[in-house]
C-alpha atoms as an extended CHARMM CRD file, in Angstrom:
* protein
*
        41  EXT
         1         1  LEU       CA              3.6120000000       17.4830000000      -10.1760000000  PROA      1               0.0000000000
         2         2  ARG       CA              2.4130000000       18.3770000000      -13.6330000000  PROA      2               0.0000000000
         3         3  GLU       CA              5.2820000000       20.6560000000      -14.5340000000  PROA      3               0.0000000000
         4         4  ARG       CA              7.1360000000       17.6880000000      -13.7080000000  PROA      4               0.0000000000
         5         5  GLY       CA              6.0310000000       15.3600000000      -16.1530000000  PROA      5               0.0000000000
         6         6  LYS       CA              3.4530000000       13.1870000000      -13.9780000000  PROA      6               0.0000000000
         7         7  THR       CA              0.5610000000       11.7880000000      -15.3120000000  PROA      7               0.0000000000
         8         8  GLY       CA             -2.8730000000       12.6410000000      -13.8450000000  PROA      8               0.0000000000
         9         9  LYS       CA             -3.2350000000        9.4270000000      -12.0130000000  PROA      9               0.0000000000
        10        10  GLN       CA              0.7640000000       10.1050000000      -10.1750000000  PROA      10              0.0000000000
        11        11  ILE       CA             -0.6160000000       13.2200000000       -9.1970000000  PROA      11              0.0000000000
        12        12  VAL       CA             -3.7850000000       11.8030000000       -7.2570000000  PROA      12              0.0000000000
        13        13  CYS       CA             -1.7310000000        8.8690000000       -6.1580000000  PROA      13              0.0000000000
        14        14  ALA       CA              0.8030000000       11.2490000000       -4.6590000000  PROA      14              0.0000000000
        15        15  ALA       CA             -2.4600000000       13.8170000000       -2.7820000000  PROA      15              0.0000000000
        16        16  MET       CA             -3.9560000000        9.9760000000       -1.5410000000  PROA      16              0.0000000000
        17        17  ARG       CA             -0.5290000000        9.4050000000       -0.1170000000  PROA      17              0.0000000000
        18        18  LYS       CA             -0.0850000000       12.8760000000        1.9890000000  PROA      18              0.0000000000
        19        19  LEU       CA             -3.6780000000       12.6500000000        3.0420000000  PROA      19              0.0000000000
        20        20  LEU       CA             -3.0790000000        8.8000000000        4.2320000000  PROA      20              0.0000000000
        21        21  ASN       CA              0.1790000000       10.4710000000        5.7950000000  PROA      21              0.0000000000
        22        22  ILE       CA             -1.3790000000       13.0430000000        7.8020000000  PROA      22              0.0000000000
        23        23  ALA       CA             -4.1430000000       11.2290000000        8.9800000000  PROA      23              0.0000000000
        24        24  TYR       CA             -1.6870000000        8.1990000000       10.0260000000  PROA      24              0.0000000000
        25        25  GLY       CA             -0.2170000000       11.2330000000       12.1240000000  PROA      25              0.0000000000
        26        26  VAL       CA             -3.1530000000       12.4150000000       13.4830000000  PROA      26              0.0000000000
        27        27  LEU       CA             -3.8630000000        8.5650000000       14.9520000000  PROA      27              0.0000000000
        28        28  LYS       CA             -0.8270000000        7.7920000000       15.8670000000  PROA      28              0.0000000000
        29        29  SER       CA             -0.2270000000       11.2670000000       17.7310000000  PROA      29              0.0000000000
        30        30  GLY       CA             -3.2450000000       11.5200000000       19.5600000000  PROA      30              0.0000000000
        31        31  GLN       CA             -3.6080000000       15.3680000000       19.0980000000  PROA      31              0.0000000000
        32        32  PRO       CA             -5.7280000000       17.2270000000       16.6740000000  PROA      32              0.0000000000
        33        33  PHE       CA             -4.9140000000       18.2600000000       13.6610000000  PROA      33              0.0000000000
        34        34  ASP       CA             -3.0450000000       21.3010000000       12.9290000000  PROA      34              0.0000000000
        35        35  ALA       CA             -2.6230000000       23.0560000000        9.4160000000  PROA      35              0.0000000000
        36        36  LYS       CA             -0.3530000000       25.3040000000        9.8750000000  PROA      36              0.0000000000
        37        37  LEU       CA              1.7120000000       21.4810000000       11.2390000000  PROA      37              0.0000000000
        38        38  ALA       CA              0.2840000000       20.0090000000        8.5380000000  PROA      38              0.0000000000
        39        39  LEU       CA              1.2050000000       22.7670000000        5.6030000000  PROA      39              0.0000000000
        40        40  ALA       CA              5.5360000000       23.2760000000        6.8770000000  PROA      40              0.0000000000
        41        41  HSD       CA              6.1120000000       20.4930000000        5.3950000000  PROA      41              0.0000000000
């Protein structure tokens, strides 16, 4: 993201959003976390 001209705060926010979406998906589906599935996207 830094190479695309994003600021440090934007990069941190993008990472937080990604983690929040993963956590929501785990809670919503009731399935355990699968790193292979998370990294595939």
